[in-house]
Tab-separated table of C-alpha atoms in Angstrom:
chain	number	residue	atom	x	y	z
A	1	MET	CA	-26.663	1.301	-0.987
A	2	SER	CA	-24.052	3.093	1.157
A	3	ARG	CA	-21.862	5.527	-0.557
A	4	ILE	CA	-17.913	5.513	-0.144
A	5	LEU	CA	-15.290	8.748	-0.770
A	6	LEU	CA	-12.200	7.055	-2.086
A	7	VAL	CA	-9.834	9.231	-2.030
A	8	GLY	CA	-6.368	8.087	-4.508
A	9	ALA	CA	-9.310	6.098	-6.158
A	10	THR	CA	-6.225	5.060	-9.495
A	11	GLY	CA	-3.124	4.311	-7.243
A	12	PHE	CA	-1.890	0.837	-5.952
A	13	VAL	CA	-4.014	-0.273	-2.922
A	14	GLY	CA	-7.115	2.473	-4.418
A	15	ARG	CA	-8.237	0.874	-7.388
A	16	HIS	CA	-8.082	-2.496	-5.730
A	17	VAL	CA	-10.205	-0.955	-3.425
A	18	ARG	CA	-12.558	0.892	-5.817
A	19	ALA	CA	-12.448	-2.534	-7.705
A	20	ARG	CA	-14.073	-4.661	-4.356
A	21	ALA	CA	-15.561	-1.989	-3.341
A	22	ALA	CA	-17.859	-1.314	-6.343
A	23	ALA	CA	-17.836	-5.700	-6.793
A	24	ALA	CA	-19.899	-5.267	-2.613
A	25	GLY	CA	-22.230	-3.283	-4.143
A	26	PHE	CA	-20.785	0.058	-2.893
A	27	ASP	CA	-21.548	3.355	-4.746
A	28	VAL	CA	-18.009	4.829	-4.685
A	29	VAL	CA	-16.956	7.741	-5.553
A	30	ALA	CA	-13.335	8.712	-7.223
A	31	ALA	CA	-11.525	11.480	-5.294
A	32	GLY	CA	-7.617	12.590	-6.251
A	33	ARG	CA	-5.868	14.508	-7.796
A	34	SER	CA	-5.981	11.890	-10.778
A	35	PRO	CA	-9.259	10.643	-10.283
A	36	GLY	CA	-10.062	8.967	-14.618
A	37	LEU	CA	-12.968	9.182	-15.933
A	38	GLY	CA	-16.304	10.366	-14.050
A	39	GLY	CA	-13.841	10.922	-10.369
A	40	LEU	CA	-14.309	14.341	-8.722
A	41	PRO	CA	-10.909	16.239	-8.791
A	42	LEU	CA	-9.663	16.632	-5.136
A	43	ASP	CA	-5.967	17.923	-3.890
A	44	LEU	CA	-6.055	17.399	0.128
A	45	THR	CA	-2.868	19.203	0.616
A	46	ALA	CA	-5.290	21.866	-0.826
A	47	GLY	CA	-7.689	23.170	2.310
A	48	PRO	CA	-9.845	21.945	4.609
A	49	GLY	CA	-11.827	24.015	2.271
A	50	ALA	CA	-11.965	22.002	-0.614
A	51	VAL	CA	-12.235	18.675	1.517
A	52	ALA	CA	-14.966	20.081	3.013
A	53	ALA	CA	-16.958	21.044	-0.159
A	54	ALA	CA	-16.150	16.939	-2.167
A	55	VAL	CA	-17.905	15.689	1.662
A	56	ARG	CA	-20.789	18.024	0.774
A	57	ARG	CA	-21.169	17.198	-2.447
A	58	VAL	CA	-21.182	13.280	-2.405
A	59	ALA	CA	-22.840	12.765	0.987
A	60	PRO	CA	-20.771	9.857	1.850
A	61	ASP	CA	-21.462	7.115	4.023
A	62	VAL	CA	-17.333	6.454	4.840
A	63	VAL	CA	-14.417	8.489	3.607
A	64	VAL	CA	-11.560	5.966	2.741
A	65	ASN	CA	-7.899	7.841	2.825
A	66	CYS	CA	-5.812	5.982	-0.150
A	67	ALA	CA	-3.428	8.567	-0.632
A	68	GLY	CA	0.062	9.271	0.197
A	69	VAL	CA	3.374	10.094	0.136
A	70	THR	CA	6.081	7.221	-0.127
A	71	HIS	CA	9.025	9.214	-1.187
A	72	GLY	CA	10.563	12.326	-1.320
A	73	SER	CA	11.838	15.674	0.435
A	74	SER	CA	11.178	16.474	4.119
A	75	THR	CA	9.132	18.392	2.517
A	76	GLU	CA	6.961	16.227	-0.017
A	77	LEU	CA	6.721	13.776	2.692
A	78	VAL	CA	4.752	16.194	5.362
A	79	ARG	CA	2.696	17.728	3.092
A	80	GLY	CA	1.074	14.314	1.862
A	81	ASN	CA	1.634	12.502	4.760
A	82	VAL	CA	0.181	15.252	7.843
A	83	VAL	CA	-1.453	18.017	6.276
A	84	ALA	CA	-3.818	16.680	4.240
A	85	VAL	CA	-4.457	14.251	6.870
A	86	ALA	CA	-4.691	17.265	8.750
A	87	ASN	CA	-6.352	19.044	6.210
A	88	LEU	CA	-9.061	15.300	5.232
A	89	LEU	CA	-10.025	14.914	9.121
A	90	ALA	CA	-10.767	18.815	9.085
A	91	GLY	CA	-13.390	17.864	6.467
A	92	VAL	CA	-14.955	14.910	7.527
A	93	ALA	CA	-15.430	16.835	10.709
A	94	ALA	CA	-17.507	19.586	9.464
A	95	ALA	CA	-19.825	16.760	7.596
A	96	PRO	CA	-23.594	17.684	8.522
A	97	GLY	CA	-24.005	14.156	9.081
A	98	PRO	CA	-22.141	11.216	10.223
A	99	VAL	CA	-19.040	9.706	8.077
A	100	ARG	CA	-17.150	7.155	9.111
A	101	LEU	CA	-12.899	7.527	7.973
A	102	VAL	CA	-10.565	4.759	6.991
A	103	HIS	CA	-7.777	5.731	6.571
A	104	LEU	CA	-4.798	3.501	5.873
A	105	GLY	CA	-1.903	3.779	8.003
A	106	SER	CA	2.356	1.880	7.174
A	107	ALA	CA	3.699	-0.861	9.082
A	108	ALA	CA	6.919	1.823	8.263
A	109	GLU	CA	5.396	3.265	11.532
A	110	TYR	CA	6.882	0.484	13.502
A	111	GLY	CA	10.506	0.566	12.782
A	112	HIS	CA	12.852	-2.170	14.273
A	113	VAL	CA	11.000	-4.667	15.883
A	114	VAL	CA	11.575	-7.292	17.917
A	115	GLN	CA	12.935	-10.603	15.152
A	116	GLY	CA	11.208	-13.137	15.362
A	117	THR	CA	7.782	-11.997	17.136
A	118	PRO	CA	5.091	-11.207	15.448
A	119	VAL	CA	4.184	-7.070	15.946
A	120	SER	CA	0.850	-6.130	17.457
A	121	GLU	CA	-0.793	-2.275	17.488
A	122	LEU	CA	-0.173	-2.616	21.689
A	123	ALA	CA	4.205	-1.853	20.266
A	124	PRO	CA	5.315	1.389	20.801
A	125	PRO	CA	5.616	2.868	17.739
A	126	ARG	CA	9.560	3.920	16.734
A	127	PRO	CA	9.919	4.895	13.351
A	128	LEU	CA	13.314	4.624	11.500
A	129	GLY	CA	12.600	7.811	8.910
A	130	PRO	CA	11.074	10.843	7.593
A	131	TYR	CA	8.197	8.300	5.638
A	132	GLY	CA	7.533	6.413	8.664
A	133	VAL	CA	7.682	9.176	11.017
A	134	THR	CA	5.257	11.076	8.926
A	135	LYS	CA	2.566	8.531	8.694
A	136	LEU	CA	3.257	7.896	12.117
A	137	ALA	CA	1.987	12.098	13.088
A	138	GLY	CA	-1.237	11.469	10.314
A	139	THR	CA	-2.651	8.029	12.253
A	140	GLU	CA	-1.917	10.110	15.286
A	141	LEU	CA	-3.791	13.317	14.325
A	142	VAL	CA	-6.931	10.807	12.972
A	143	ARG	CA	-7.120	8.791	16.811
A	144	ALA	CA	-7.102	12.288	18.829
A	145	ALA	CA	-9.922	14.075	16.199
A	146	GLY	CA	-12.748	12.510	17.914
A	147	LEU	CA	-14.377	10.273	14.643
A	148	ASP	CA	-15.354	7.467	13.672
A	149	ALA	CA	-12.543	6.939	12.521
A	150	VAL	CA	-9.691	3.399	11.875
A	151	VAL	CA	-6.609	2.840	10.688
A	152	LEU	CA	-4.921	-0.117	8.428
A	153	ARG	CA	-2.469	-0.332	8.819
A	154	VAL	CA	-0.574	-2.191	5.670
A	155	PHE	CA	1.898	-4.149	5.841
A	156	ASN	CA	3.448	-4.934	2.278
A	157	PRO	CA	1.487	-4.926	-0.793
A	158	VAL	CA	2.387	-6.886	-3.652
A	159	GLY	CA	-0.129	-8.342	-6.634
A	160	PRO	CA	-0.599	-6.708	-9.850
A	161	GLY	CA	-0.542	-3.440	-10.614
A	162	ALA	CA	2.962	-3.352	-7.933
A	163	PRO	CA	4.567	0.111	-8.294
A	164	GLY	CA	8.292	-0.131	-8.674
A	165	THR	CA	8.727	1.252	-5.420
A	166	THR	CA	8.376	-1.774	-3.860
A	167	LEU	CA	11.000	-5.236	-4.590
A	168	ALA	CA	7.726	-7.197	-6.546
A	169	GLY	CA	6.880	-4.578	-8.609
A	170	ARG	CA	10.688	-3.484	-9.897
A	171	LEU	CA	11.908	-7.209	-10.155
A	172	ALA	CA	8.749	-7.043	-12.239
A	173	ALA	CA	9.415	-4.327	-14.602
A	174	GLU	CA	13.415	-5.218	-14.609
A	175	LEU	CA	12.518	-8.794	-15.580
A	176	ARG	CA	9.560	-7.834	-18.796
A	177	ARG	CA	12.432	-5.363	-19.894
A	178	THR	CA	15.769	-7.600	-19.430
A	179	ALA	CA	13.575	-10.570	-21.067
A	180	GLY	CA	15.608	-12.316	-23.909
A	181	THR	CA	18.145	-9.769	-23.253
A	182	GLY	CA	20.630	-12.340	-20.283
A	183	GLU	CA	20.505	-9.211	-18.822
A	184	ASP	CA	21.518	-9.556	-14.145
A	185	VAL	CA	18.900	-7.511	-13.012
A	186	ARG	CA	20.158	-5.896	-9.759
A	187	VAL	CA	18.505	-4.487	-5.896
A	188	GLY	CA	19.673	-4.003	-2.645
A	189	PRO	CA	20.817	-6.163	-0.406
A	190	LEU	CA	18.433	-9.143	0.241
A	191	ASP	CA	18.843	-9.762	4.119
A	192	ALA	CA	15.126	-8.587	5.801
A	193	SER	CA	12.499	-10.307	6.112
A	194	ARG	CA	8.878	-8.523	5.187
A	195	ASP	CA	5.383	-9.235	6.047
A	196	LEU	CA	3.996	-9.250	2.171
A	197	VAL	CA	-0.121	-9.488	1.760
A	198	ASP	CA	-1.452	-9.976	-1.346
A	199	VAL	CA	-2.947	-6.544	-2.599
A	200	ARG	CA	-7.113	-7.064	-2.939
A	201	ASP	CA	-6.946	-9.573	0.355
A	202	VAL	CA	-5.889	-5.352	1.692
A	203	ALA	CA	-8.362	-4.135	-0.356
A	204	ASP	CA	-10.828	-6.994	1.416
A	205	ALA	CA	-9.510	-5.985	4.455
A	206	VAL	CA	-10.694	-1.757	3.739
A	207	VAL	CA	-14.530	-2.984	2.728
A	208	ALA	CA	-14.551	-4.889	5.381
A	209	ALA	CA	-13.948	-1.495	7.846
A	210	VAL	CA	-16.243	-0.072	5.658
A	211	ARG	CA	-18.775	-2.588	6.161
A	212	ALA	CA	-18.022	-2.684	10.548
A	213	ARG	CA	-21.702	-1.710	13.093
A	214	GLY	CA	-20.161	0.072	15.762
A	215	GLY	CA	-17.298	1.143	16.566
A	216	LEU	CA	-13.719	-0.689	15.623
A	217	PRO	CA	-10.108	-0.179	16.745
A	218	ALA	CA	-8.258	2.694	16.457
A	219	VAL	CA	-5.378	1.037	14.771
A	220	LEU	CA	-5.247	-2.136	13.657
A	221	ASN	CA	-2.883	-4.372	11.537
A	222	VAL	CA	-3.739	-5.797	8.070
A	223	GLY	CA	-0.588	-8.036	6.993
A	224	SER	CA	-0.311	-11.660	5.748
A	225	GLY	CA	1.224	-12.785	9.177
A	226	ARG	CA	3.772	-14.752	7.923
A	227	ALA	CA	7.254	-13.426	7.449
A	228	THR	CA	8.806	-13.543	4.001
A	229	PRO	CA	12.816	-13.427	3.575
A	230	LEU	CA	12.980	-10.861	0.595
A	231	ARG	CA	15.772	-13.427	-1.314
A	232	ASP	CA	13.118	-15.802	-1.480
A	233	LEU	CA	10.234	-13.350	-2.826
A	234	ALA	CA	12.904	-13.352	-5.519
A	235	THR	CA	12.893	-16.880	-6.045
A	236	LEU	CA	9.803	-17.116	-6.421
A	237	LEU	CA	9.008	-14.429	-9.041
A	238	LEU	CA	11.906	-15.918	-10.911
A	239	ARG	CA	10.585	-19.077	-11.049
A	240	VAL	CA	6.971	-17.459	-12.197
A	241	THR	CA	8.121	-15.278	-14.846
A	242	GLY	CA	10.808	-18.232	-16.301
A	243	ALA	CA	13.101	-15.781	-16.331
A	244	ARG	CA	16.324	-16.334	-16.545
A	245	SER	CA	18.307	-13.151	-15.313
A	246	ARG	CA	20.487	-13.412	-12.512
A	247	VAL	CA	19.117	-11.853	-9.778
A	248	LEU	CA	22.359	-9.328	-7.569
A	249	GLU	CA	22.094	-7.974	-4.334
A	250	SER	CA	24.364	-5.495	-6.199
A	251	ALA	CA	22.489	-2.336	-5.961
A	252	ALA	CA	22.081	0.877	-2.976
A	253	GLY	CA	19.388	-0.261	-0.729
A	254	SER	CA	16.698	1.390	0.795
A	255	ASP	CA	16.453	4.615	3.557
A	256	ARG	CA	12.977	3.763	3.676
A	257	SER	CA	14.133	-0.171	4.897
A	258	ALA	CA	17.639	0.271	6.714
A	259	GLY	CA	17.502	-0.749	10.550
A	260	VAL	CA	14.326	-3.313	9.673
A	261	ALA	CA	15.238	-6.717	9.272
A	262	TRP	CA	12.121	-8.589	9.476
A	263	GLN	CA	8.832	-7.482	10.171
A	264	ARG	CA	5.746	-10.271	10.676
A	265	ALA	CA	2.514	-8.601	11.531
A	266	ASP	CA	-0.169	-9.573	14.574
A	267	ILE	CA	-3.400	-9.683	12.471
A	268	ARG	CA	-5.347	-11.529	15.412
A	269	ALA	CA	-7.006	-7.797	16.793
A	270	ALA	CA	-8.147	-7.206	12.538
A	271	GLY	CA	-9.840	-10.886	12.674
A	272	ARG	CA	-11.469	-10.212	15.622
A	273	ALA	CA	-13.185	-6.807	14.477
A	274	LEU	CA	-13.483	-6.890	10.934
A	275	GLY	CA	-14.515	-11.110	10.202
A	276	TRP	CA	-10.981	-10.494	8.274
A	277	THR	CA	-8.285	-13.342	7.438
A	278	PRO	CA	-6.194	-13.209	4.203
A	279	VAL	CA	-6.744	-15.773	1.331
A	280	THR	CA	-3.991	-15.074	-1.061
A	281	ASP	CA	-0.694	-16.476	-1.090
A	282	LEU	CA	2.240	-15.980	-2.209
A	283	THR	CA	3.127	-17.320	-5.866
A	284	THR	CA	-0.722	-15.952	-6.675
A	285	SER	CA	0.032	-12.904	-5.680
A	286	LEU	CA	3.543	-12.966	-8.181
A	287	ARG	CA	1.735	-15.449	-10.970
A	288	ASP	CA	-1.337	-11.908	-11.087
A	289	LEU	CA	1.391	-9.475	-10.931
A	290	TRP	CA	3.626	-11.432	-14.007
A	291	ALA	CA	0.733	-11.573	-15.737
A	292	GLU	CA	-0.669	-7.552	-15.628
A	293	HIS	CA	3.357	-7.070	-16.437
A	294	LEU	CA	3.035	-9.598	-20.141
A	295	LYS	CA	-0.342	-7.769	-21.217
A	296	GLU	CA	1.098	-4.182	-20.445
A	297	ARG	CA	3.673	-5.552	-22.764
A	298	SER	CA	1.078	-7.053	-25.272
A	299	ASP	CA	-0.553	-3.583	-25.237
A	300	ALA	CA	3.183	-1.514	-25.862
A	301	GLY	CA	3.151	-3.898	-29.012
A	302	GLY	CA	6.505	-5.609	-27.442
A	303	VAL	CA	9.472	-6.970	-24.827
A	304	GLY	CA	10.129	-3.320	-23.523
A	305	GLY	CA	6.874	-1.294	-23.411
A	306	ARG	CA	7.420	0.901	-20.831
A	307	PRO	CA	4.914	0.130	-17.485
A	308	PRO	CA	2.821	2.928	-16.596
A	309	THR	CA	3.939	5.657	-14.243
A	310	GLY	CA	0.803	8.298	-12.523
A	311	GLY	CA	1.027	10.844	-9.971
A	312	ARG	CA	0.907	10.983	-6.124
A	313	GLU	CA	-1.434	8.437	-5.979
A	314	GLU	CA	0.049	6.140	-7.884
A	315	ARG	CA	2.827	6.218	-5.766
A	316	SER	CA	0.622	6.267	-2.593
A	317	ASP	CA	2.246	2.552	-1.123
A	318	PRO	CA	1.034	2.280	2.366
A	319	GLY	CA	2.461	-0.848	3.201
A	320	GLY	CA	5.800	-1.888	4.255
A	321	VAL	CA	9.448	0.078	4.499
A	322	GLY	CA	10.518	-0.863	1.417
A	323	GLY	CA	12.199	2.673	-0.275
A	324	ARG	CA	11.968	3.753	-4.236
A	325	PRO	CA	15.824	2.961	-4.512
A	326	PRO	CA	16.200	3.878	-8.564
A	327	THR	CA	17.931	0.268	-9.633
A	328	GLY	CA	15.702	-1.856	-6.639
A	329	SER	CA	14.287	-1.824	-3.160
A	330	THR	CA	13.948	-3.891	-0.539
A	331	ALA	CA	10.629	-4.244	0.503
């Protein structure tokens, strides 16, 4: 049985990777600043020695990095997306035996792309803000490290557990909060189109990268291969939830979305290298997202239960260019 050291296991993507990898028969050791019961405490920003010690202790065949920072000051973004990756690489390089690294990048690394043309891994990255810049810096560190490593450049993940840093997560939380009140829900502009991929399909891509034999391309896109207008996403979520609220585009937009009107992933390379293809439609993603919100509401004993919050791993949302304004997001 192969062993995976999974960093960021309690985050949105990480918890699905943990579940999918365990179901596939891997021995998964969860690690992170808040690793959960039985997990291994590990702060990637503590230095390469901490990572090296964790790698020696766990003796993994593969390290999967789902941790990262999606918002905050430039200092926080650099620390979480660049310094942490540099420490991770140094720690993995010090392992006594061969270790594969699967690192999650972000579509924000591409920045503006030509509308109507799916963006491939060969497209020159032009990130437009600090988040995309720091994610690209992390990717370049991985590419230059000379390790058995692949960066999965994730687009906009949706599905159960989607946090408020995403449009779907924010809308679901607001619809849950306003249920039965008739209150309008306010978000930022919904003019853009995004590649929305189910988080469980992302987790399956990670498992496929763990399993793959031989060398892998340095970077692989992980998306749905479709561009969905964000107004369509909002309309579909209203339909799934049965909510009667109006969604008003009257809030501030997202800094991370500024200047990016359209994105769609070219996922053919991932299909060739990993034998992977997304299988979950957007309606299912949103229905399962809402079902989880209803369960949280039931567990909280009422309509206005508060969605769970967490540490840095739970803020990790490597996909897409949606930001985290306090009243809405455009991805």
